Coordinates of C-alpha atoms in Angstrom, one line a residue:
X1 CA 0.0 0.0 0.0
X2 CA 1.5 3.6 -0.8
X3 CA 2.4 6.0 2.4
X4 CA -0.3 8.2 1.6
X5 CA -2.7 5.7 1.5
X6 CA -1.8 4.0 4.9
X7 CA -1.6 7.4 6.5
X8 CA -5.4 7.7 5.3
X9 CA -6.1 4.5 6.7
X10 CA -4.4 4.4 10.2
X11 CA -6.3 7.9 10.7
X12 CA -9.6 5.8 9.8
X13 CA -9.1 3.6 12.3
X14 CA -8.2 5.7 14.7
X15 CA -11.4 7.7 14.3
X16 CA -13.2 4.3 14.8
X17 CA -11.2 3.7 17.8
X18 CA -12.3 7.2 19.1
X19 CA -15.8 6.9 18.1
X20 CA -15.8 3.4 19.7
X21 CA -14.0 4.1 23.0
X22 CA -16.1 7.8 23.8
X23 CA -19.5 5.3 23.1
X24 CA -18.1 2.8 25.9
X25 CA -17.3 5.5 28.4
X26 CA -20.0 7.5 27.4
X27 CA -21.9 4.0 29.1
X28 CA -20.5 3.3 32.0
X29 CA -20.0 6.9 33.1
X30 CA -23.4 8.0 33.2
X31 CA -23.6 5.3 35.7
X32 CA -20.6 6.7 37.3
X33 CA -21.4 9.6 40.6
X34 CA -17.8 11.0 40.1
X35 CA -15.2 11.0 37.5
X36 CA -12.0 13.4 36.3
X37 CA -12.6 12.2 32.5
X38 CA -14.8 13.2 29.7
X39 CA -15.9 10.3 27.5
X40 CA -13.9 12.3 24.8
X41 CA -11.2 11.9 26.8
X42 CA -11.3 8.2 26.8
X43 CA -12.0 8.5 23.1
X44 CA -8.5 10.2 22.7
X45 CA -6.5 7.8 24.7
X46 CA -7.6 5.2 22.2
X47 CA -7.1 7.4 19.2
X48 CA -3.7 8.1 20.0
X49 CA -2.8 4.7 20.8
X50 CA -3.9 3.5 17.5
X51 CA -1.7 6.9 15.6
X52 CA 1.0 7.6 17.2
X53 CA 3.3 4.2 17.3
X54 CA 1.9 3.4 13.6
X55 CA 3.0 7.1 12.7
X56 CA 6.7 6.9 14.4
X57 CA 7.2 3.6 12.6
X58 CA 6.7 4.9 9.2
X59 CA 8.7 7.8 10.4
X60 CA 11.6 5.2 10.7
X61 CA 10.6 3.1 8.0
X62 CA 11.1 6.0 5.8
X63 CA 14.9 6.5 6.4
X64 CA 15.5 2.7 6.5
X65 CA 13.1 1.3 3.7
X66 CA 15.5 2.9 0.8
X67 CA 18.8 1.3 1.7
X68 CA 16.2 -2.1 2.2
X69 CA 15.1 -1.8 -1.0
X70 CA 18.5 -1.3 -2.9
X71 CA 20.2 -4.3 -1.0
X72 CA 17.5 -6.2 -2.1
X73 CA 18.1 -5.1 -6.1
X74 CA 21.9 -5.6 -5.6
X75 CA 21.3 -9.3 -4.0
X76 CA 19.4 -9.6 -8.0
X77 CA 21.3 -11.4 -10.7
X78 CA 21.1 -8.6 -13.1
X79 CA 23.1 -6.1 -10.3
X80 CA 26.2 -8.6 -11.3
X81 CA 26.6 -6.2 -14.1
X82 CA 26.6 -3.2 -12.0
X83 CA 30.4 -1.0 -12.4
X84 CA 32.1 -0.8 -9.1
X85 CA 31.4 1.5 -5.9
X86 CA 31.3 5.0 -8.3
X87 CA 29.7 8.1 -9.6
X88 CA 28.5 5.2 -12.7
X89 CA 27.0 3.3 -10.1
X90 CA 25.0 5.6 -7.9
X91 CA 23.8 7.1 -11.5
X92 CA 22.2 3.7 -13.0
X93 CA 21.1 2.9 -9.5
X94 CA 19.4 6.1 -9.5
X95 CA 17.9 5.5 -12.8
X96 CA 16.7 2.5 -12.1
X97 CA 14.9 3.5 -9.1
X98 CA 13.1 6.3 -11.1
X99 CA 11.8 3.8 -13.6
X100 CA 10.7 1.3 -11.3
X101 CA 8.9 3.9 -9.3
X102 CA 7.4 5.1 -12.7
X103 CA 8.9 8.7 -11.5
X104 CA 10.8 8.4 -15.8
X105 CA 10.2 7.2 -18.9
X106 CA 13.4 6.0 -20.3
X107 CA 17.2 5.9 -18.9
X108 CA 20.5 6.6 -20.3
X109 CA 22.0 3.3 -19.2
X110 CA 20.9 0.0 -20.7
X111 CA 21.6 -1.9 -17.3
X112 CA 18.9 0.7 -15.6
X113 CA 16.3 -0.9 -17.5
X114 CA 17.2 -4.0 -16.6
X115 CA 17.0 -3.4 -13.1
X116 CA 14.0 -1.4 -13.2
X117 CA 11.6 -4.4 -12.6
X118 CA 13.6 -5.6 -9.6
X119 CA 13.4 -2.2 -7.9
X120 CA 9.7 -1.8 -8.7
X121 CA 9.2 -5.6 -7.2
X122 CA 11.6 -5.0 -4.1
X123 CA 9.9 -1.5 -3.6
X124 CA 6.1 -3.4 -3.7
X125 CA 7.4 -5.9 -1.3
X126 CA 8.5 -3.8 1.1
X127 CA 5.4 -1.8 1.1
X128 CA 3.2 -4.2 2.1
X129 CA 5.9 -4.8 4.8
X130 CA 5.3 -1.8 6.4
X131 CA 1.7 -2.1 5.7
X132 CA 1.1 -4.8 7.4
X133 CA 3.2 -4.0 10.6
X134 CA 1.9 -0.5 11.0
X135 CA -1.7 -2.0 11.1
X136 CA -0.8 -4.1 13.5
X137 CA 1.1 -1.8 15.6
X138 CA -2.6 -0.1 15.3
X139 CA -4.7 -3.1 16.1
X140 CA -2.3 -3.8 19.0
X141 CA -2.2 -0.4 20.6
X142 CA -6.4 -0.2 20.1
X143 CA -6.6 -3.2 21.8
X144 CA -3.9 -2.2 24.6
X145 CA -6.1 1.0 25.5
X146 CA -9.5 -0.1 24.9
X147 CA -9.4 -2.7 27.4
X148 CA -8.3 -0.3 29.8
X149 CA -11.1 1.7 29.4
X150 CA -13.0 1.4 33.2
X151 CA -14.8 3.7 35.3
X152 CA -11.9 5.1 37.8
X153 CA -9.5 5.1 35.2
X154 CA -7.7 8.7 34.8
X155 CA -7.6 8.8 31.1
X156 CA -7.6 12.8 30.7
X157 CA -3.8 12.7 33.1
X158 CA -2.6 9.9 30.5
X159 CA -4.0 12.5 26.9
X160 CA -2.6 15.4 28.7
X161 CA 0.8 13.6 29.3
X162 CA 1.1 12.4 26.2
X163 CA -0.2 15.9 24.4
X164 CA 2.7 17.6 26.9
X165 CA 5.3 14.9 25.5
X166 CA 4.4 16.0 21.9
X167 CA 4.8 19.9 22.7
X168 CA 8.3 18.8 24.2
X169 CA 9.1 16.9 21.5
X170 CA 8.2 20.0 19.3
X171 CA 10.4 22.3 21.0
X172 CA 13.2 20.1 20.9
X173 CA 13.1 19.9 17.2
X174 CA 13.4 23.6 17.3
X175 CA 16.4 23.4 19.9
X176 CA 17.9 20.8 18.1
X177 CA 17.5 22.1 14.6
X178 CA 19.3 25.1 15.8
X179 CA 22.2 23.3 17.5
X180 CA 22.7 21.2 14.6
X181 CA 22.9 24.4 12.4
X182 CA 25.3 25.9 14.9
X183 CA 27.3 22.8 15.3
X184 CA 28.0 22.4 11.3
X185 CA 28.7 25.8 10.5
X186 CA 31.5 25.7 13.3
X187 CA 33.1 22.2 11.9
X188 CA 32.7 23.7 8.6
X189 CA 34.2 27.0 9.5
X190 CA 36.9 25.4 11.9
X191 CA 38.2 23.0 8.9
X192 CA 38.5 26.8 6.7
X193 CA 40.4 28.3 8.7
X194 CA 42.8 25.6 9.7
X195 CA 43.5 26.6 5.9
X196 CA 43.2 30.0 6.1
X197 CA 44.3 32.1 8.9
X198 CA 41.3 34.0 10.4
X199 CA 43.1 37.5 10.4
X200 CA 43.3 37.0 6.3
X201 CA 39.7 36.5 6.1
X202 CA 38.2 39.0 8.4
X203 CA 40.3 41.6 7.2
X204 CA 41.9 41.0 3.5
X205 CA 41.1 43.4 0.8
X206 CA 41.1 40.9 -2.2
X207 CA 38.6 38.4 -2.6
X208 CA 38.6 36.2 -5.4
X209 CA 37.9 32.7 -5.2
X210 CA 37.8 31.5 -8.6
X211 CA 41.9 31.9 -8.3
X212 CA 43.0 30.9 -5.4
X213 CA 46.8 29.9 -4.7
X214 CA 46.9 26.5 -3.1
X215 CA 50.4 28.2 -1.2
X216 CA 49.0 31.1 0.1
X217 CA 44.6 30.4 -0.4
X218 CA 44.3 33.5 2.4
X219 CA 45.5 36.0 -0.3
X220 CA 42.2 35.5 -2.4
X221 CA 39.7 35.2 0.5
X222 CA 39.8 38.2 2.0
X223 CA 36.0 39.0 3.2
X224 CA 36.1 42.4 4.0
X225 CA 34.7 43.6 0.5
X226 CA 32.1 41.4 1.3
X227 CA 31.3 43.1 4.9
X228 CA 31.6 46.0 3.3
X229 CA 28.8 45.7 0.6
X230 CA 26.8 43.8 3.1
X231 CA 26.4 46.4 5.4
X232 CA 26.7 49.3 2.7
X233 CA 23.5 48.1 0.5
X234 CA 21.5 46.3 3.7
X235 CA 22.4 49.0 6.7
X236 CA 22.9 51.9 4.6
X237 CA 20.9 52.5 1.9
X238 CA 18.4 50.0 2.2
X239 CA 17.8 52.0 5.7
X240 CA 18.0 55.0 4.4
X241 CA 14.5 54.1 2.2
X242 CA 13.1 52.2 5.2
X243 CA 13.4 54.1 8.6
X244 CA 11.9 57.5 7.1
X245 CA 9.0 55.7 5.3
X246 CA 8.2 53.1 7.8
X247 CA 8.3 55.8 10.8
X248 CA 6.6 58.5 8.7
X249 CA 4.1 55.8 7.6
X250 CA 3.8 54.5 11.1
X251 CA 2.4 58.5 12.6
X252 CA 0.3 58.8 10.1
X253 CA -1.8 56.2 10.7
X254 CA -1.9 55.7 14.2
X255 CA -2.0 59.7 14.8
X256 CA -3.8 61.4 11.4
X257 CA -5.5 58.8 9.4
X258 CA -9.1 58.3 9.8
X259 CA -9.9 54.7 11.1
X260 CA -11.9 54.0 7.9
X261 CA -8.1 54.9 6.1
X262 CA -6.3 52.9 8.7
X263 CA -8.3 49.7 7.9
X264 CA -7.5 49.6 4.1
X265 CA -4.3 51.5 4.0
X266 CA -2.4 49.4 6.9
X267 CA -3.0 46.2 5.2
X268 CA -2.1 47.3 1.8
X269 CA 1.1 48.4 3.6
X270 CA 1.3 44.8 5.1
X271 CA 0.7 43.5 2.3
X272 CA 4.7 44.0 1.5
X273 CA 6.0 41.4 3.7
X274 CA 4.1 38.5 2.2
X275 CA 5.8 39.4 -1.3
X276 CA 7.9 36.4 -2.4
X277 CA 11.7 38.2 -2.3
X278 CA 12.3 36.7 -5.7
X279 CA 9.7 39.0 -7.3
X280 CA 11.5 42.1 -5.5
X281 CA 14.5 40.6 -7.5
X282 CA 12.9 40.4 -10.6
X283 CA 12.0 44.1 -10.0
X284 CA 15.3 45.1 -9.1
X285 CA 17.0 43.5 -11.8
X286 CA 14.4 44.4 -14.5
X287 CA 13.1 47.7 -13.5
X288 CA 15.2 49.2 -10.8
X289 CA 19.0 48.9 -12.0
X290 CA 18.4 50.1 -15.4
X291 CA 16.9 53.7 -13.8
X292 CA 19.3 53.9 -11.6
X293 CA 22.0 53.1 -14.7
X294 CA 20.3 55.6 -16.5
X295 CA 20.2 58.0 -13.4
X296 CA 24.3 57.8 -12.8
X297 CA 24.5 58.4 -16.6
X298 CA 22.6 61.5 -16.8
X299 CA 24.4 62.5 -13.7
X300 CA 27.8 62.0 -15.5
X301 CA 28.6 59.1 -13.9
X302 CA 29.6 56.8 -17.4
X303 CA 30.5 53.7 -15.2
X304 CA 27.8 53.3 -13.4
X305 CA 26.4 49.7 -13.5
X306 CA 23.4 47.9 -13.9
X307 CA 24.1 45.7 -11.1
X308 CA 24.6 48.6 -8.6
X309 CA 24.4 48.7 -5.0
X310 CA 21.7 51.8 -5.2
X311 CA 19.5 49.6 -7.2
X312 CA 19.7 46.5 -5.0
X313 CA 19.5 48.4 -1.7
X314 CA 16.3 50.7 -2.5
X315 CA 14.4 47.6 -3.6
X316 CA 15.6 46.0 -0.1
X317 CA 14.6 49.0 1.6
X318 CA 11.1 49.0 -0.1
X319 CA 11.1 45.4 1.2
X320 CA 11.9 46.3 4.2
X321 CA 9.3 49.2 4.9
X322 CA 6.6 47.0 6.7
X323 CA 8.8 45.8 9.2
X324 CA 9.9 49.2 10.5
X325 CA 6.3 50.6 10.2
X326 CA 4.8 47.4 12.3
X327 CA 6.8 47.6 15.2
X328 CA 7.1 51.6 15.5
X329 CA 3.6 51.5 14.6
X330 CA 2.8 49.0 17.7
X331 CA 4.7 50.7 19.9
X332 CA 3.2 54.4 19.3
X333 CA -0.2 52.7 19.7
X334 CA 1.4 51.2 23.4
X335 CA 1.8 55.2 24.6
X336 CA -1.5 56.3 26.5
X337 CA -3.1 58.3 25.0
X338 CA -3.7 60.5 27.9
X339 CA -0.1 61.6 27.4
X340 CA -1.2 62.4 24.0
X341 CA -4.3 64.2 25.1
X342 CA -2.3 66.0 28.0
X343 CA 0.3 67.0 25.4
X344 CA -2.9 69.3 23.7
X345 CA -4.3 70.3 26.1
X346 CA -1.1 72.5 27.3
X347 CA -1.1 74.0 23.7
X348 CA 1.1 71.8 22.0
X349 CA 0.6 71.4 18.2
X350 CA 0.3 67.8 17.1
X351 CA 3.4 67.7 15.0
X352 CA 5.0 68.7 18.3
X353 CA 3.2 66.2 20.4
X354 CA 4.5 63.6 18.3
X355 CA 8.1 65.2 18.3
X356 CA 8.2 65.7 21.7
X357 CA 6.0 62.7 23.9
X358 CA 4.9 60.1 21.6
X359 CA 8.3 59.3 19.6
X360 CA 10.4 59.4 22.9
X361 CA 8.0 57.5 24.7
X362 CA 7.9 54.9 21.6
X363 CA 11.4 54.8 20.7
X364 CA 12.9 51.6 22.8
X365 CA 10.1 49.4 20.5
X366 CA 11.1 51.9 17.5
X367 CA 15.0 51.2 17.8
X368 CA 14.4 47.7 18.3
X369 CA 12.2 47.2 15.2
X370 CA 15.3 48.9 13.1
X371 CA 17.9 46.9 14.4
X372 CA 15.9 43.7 13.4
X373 CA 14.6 45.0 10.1
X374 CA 18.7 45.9 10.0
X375 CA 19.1 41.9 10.4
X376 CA 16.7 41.0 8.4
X377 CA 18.3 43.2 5.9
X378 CA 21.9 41.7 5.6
X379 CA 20.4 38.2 5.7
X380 CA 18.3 38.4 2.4
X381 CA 19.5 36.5 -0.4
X382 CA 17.0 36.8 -3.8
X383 CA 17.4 40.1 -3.9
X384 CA 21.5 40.7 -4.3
X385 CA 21.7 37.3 -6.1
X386 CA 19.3 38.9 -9.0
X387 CA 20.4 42.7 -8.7
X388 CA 23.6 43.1 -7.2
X389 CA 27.0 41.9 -8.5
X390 CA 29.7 39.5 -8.4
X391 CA 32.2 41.3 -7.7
X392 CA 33.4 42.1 -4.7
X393 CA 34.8 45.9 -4.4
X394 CA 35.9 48.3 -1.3
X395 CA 33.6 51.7 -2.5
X396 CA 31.1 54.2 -1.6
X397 CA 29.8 54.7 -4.8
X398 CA 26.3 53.6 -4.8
X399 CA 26.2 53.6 -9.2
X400 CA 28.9 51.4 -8.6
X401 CA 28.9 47.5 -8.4
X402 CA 28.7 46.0 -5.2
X403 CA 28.0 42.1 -3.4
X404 CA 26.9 40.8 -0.4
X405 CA 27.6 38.0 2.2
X406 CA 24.4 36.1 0.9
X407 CA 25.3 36.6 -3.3
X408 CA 29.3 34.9 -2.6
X409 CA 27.6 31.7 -0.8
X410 CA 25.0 31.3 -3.5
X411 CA 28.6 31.5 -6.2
X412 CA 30.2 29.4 -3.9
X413 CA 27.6 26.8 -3.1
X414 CA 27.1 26.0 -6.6
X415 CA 30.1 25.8 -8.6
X416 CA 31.5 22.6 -9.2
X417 CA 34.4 22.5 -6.5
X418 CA 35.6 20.2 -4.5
X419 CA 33.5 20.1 -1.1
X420 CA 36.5 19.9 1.0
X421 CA 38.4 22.7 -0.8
X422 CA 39.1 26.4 0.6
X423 CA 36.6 27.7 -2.0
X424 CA 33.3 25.7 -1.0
X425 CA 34.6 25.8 2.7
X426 CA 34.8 29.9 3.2
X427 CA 30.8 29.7 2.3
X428 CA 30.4 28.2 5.8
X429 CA 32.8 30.8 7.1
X430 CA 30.8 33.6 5.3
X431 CA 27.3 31.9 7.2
X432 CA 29.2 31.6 10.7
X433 CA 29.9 35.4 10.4
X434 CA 26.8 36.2 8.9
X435 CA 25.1 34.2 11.9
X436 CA 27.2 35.7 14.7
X437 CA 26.7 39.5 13.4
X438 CA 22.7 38.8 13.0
X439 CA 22.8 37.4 16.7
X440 CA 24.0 40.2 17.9
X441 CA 21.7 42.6 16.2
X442 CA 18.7 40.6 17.9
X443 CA 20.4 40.3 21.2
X444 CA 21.2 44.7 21.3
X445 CA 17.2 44.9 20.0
X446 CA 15.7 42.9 22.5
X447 CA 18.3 44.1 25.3
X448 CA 17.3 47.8 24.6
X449 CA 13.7 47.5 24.2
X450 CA 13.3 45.5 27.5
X451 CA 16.2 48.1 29.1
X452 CA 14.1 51.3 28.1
X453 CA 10.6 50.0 28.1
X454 CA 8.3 51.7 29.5
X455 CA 5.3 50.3 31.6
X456 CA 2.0 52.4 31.2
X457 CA -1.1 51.7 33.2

């Protein structure tokens, strides 16, 4: 039976198991003076007996039923033909597997073909393998629970232990997931720089990894161009379009706007975060950079390029806009608006209400929303990989070309180097830094809105 298919059927008998365990308790508790469970909750004791260990098998199953299925095709007569352990191999292995799950229509390899049959028979097999033990592993734990259904028996502790194992087990992903991140970028980044000293690549001037000499690799990977255009496209012009619009955007709604202009206009303005980022590239690229070209031209600038830093830093700013009018936005609406009105009443204008209560009151939340939209900034990727350059350049010349952090570890993730070489390695080194410097930005944001927050009654 396909996966999707069981899934559909272990959740059917679960259900049956829920209906049919909340009908027995829904008996015998109406009998019953006192009880701490619902018949639902008996219903759900079943139910998750039945899901959960069928579910966390074919979990497993999934990471062990390939390997299964291949040393089942290589144990085939026909593998006898197979090349030794090799790129050849894997490839007509892979082929094979396509065919026999009907994923291709034809192979390059002759041998592929052959073997297609035996994968498609091995892969059937196995199926029903797991079929049959994850409907027993169903039947088994249905029966387990349902005869200890009884009156007295405390199945809402047991749902709610098992629902609070779940939520654990969710977090731990996320802890996990993070660590694992952490842990391979600082393997990675530990095996670069046992190459290449760390003072070379934090602070070299030349970066250019296409030609790097095997004697001295730290003389090609400086980073510090790549710092540079980071923070000069993402922190410094991209800002430049995003703090003034987002705060200006930010008082006018929550302190001129009409509420029937509030409710349209604050979710058109919303409405830039859910943008896919590889439509602002297509923007930038396509639309942007060749006005801005055509700006530094008229401007007498004849070198200025089509893969600037002005072009791909105002479309990140534009991106950018939302975040920086949300959370000033939030936190002038958090001031009380009997400051406000008090501000007024003593004769204040409301430009100078706004000057001179509202924005100091606001401005921990207000700093802190920049220095994550700042983050949030150097980290984007579509963008500068569609609209900025290659290369890598110390310059303040916003007509001029300029890359990011995030553009050199797309060009060095997909070349065809070796893994192990300094190349592909210094894209870890590039994330590790990239990682550490975003860090910080959260950890000064959060530190100084919960430092200068103020608490209003």
């Amino acid at each position: 039976m396909k996966p999707l298919a069981l899934l559909f059927v272990v959740a059917g008998l679960a259900l049956i198991g829920w209906l049919t365990a909340r009908a027995r308790a829904d008996r015998f508790l109406h009998a019953a003076t006192r009880s701490s469970s619902l018949p639902g909750h008996h219903g759900w004791y079943v139910a998750l007996w039945m899901l959960v260990p069928p579910l966390v098998f074919l979990a497993v199953w999934a990471t062990v039923a390939p390997a299964l299925v291949t040393d089942a095709v290589l144990a085939t007569p026909a593998a006898a033909a197979l090349p030794p352990q090799g790129f050849a191999r894997a490839t007509i292995l892979s082929e094979a597997r396509a065919l026999g799950a009907g994923r291709a229509y034809g192979a390059f390899h002759p041998l592929a073909a052959t073997l297609a049959p035996a994968y498609a028979a091995a892969q059937t097999r196995f199926d029903w393998i797991a079929t049959g033990l994850a409907l027993a592993l169903a039947f088994a734990g249905g029966a387990f629970a349902f005869v200890r259904i009884r009156p007295g028996f405390a199945a809402r502790t047991r749902v709610e232990r098992i629902v609070m194992a779940a939520l654990l087990a969710a977090s731990l992903i996320a802890i996990l997931t993070t660590i694992g991140i952490v842990a391979s970028l600082l393997y990675e980044s530990a095996r670069f720089f046992a190459i290449v000293p760390i003072t070379d690549f934090l602070f070299g001037t030349h970066w250019s990894p296409q030609v790097v000499d095997p004697r001295d690799p730290g003389a090609s990977l400086g980073a510090l161009p790549l710092f540079w255009g980071t923070f000069f496209i993402g922190a410094v012009i991209a800002m430049a379009v995003a703090i003034p619009f987002g705060l200006m955007s930010a008082i006018y709604l929550t302190q001129y706007a009409r509420p029937a202009t509030r409710r349209w206009m604050k979710p058109m303005l919303e409405m830039l975060a859910g943008v896919p980022t590889v439509v602002y590239g297509y923007f930038a690229a396509l639309t942007v950079a060749p006005a801005v070209r055509s700006l530094g031209v008229a401007l007498g600038i004849h070198r200025a390029s089509s893969e600037s830093a002005l072009a791909a830093g105002l479309v990140m700013g534009v991106m950018i806009i939302p975040f920086v009018s949300s959370m000033a936005d939030d936190s002038l609406a958090a001031v009380p608006g009997t400051m406000r009105d008090g501000s007024l009443a003593m004769g204040a204008t409301v430009s100078e209400t706004i000057h001179k209560v509202l924005l100091p009151a606001a401005l921990p939340g207000v700093v802190g929303g920049i220095l994550l939209a700042i983050s949030r900034a150097i980290g984007e990727t579509m963008i500068v990989v569609m609209a900025a350059s290659g290369v890598a350049t110390l310059t303040a010349n916003p007509f001029a070309s300029a890359t990011t952090v995030t553009r050199q570890i797309v060009d060095l993730l997909t070349g065809e180097a070796a893994f192990d070489s300094a190349k592909t390695l210094a894209a870890f080194a590039l994330g590790l830094t990239l990682f550490v410097v975003t860090l910080l930005l959260n950890i000064v944001a959060l530190s100084v809105v919960k430092t200068y927050r103020e608490a209003y009654e």
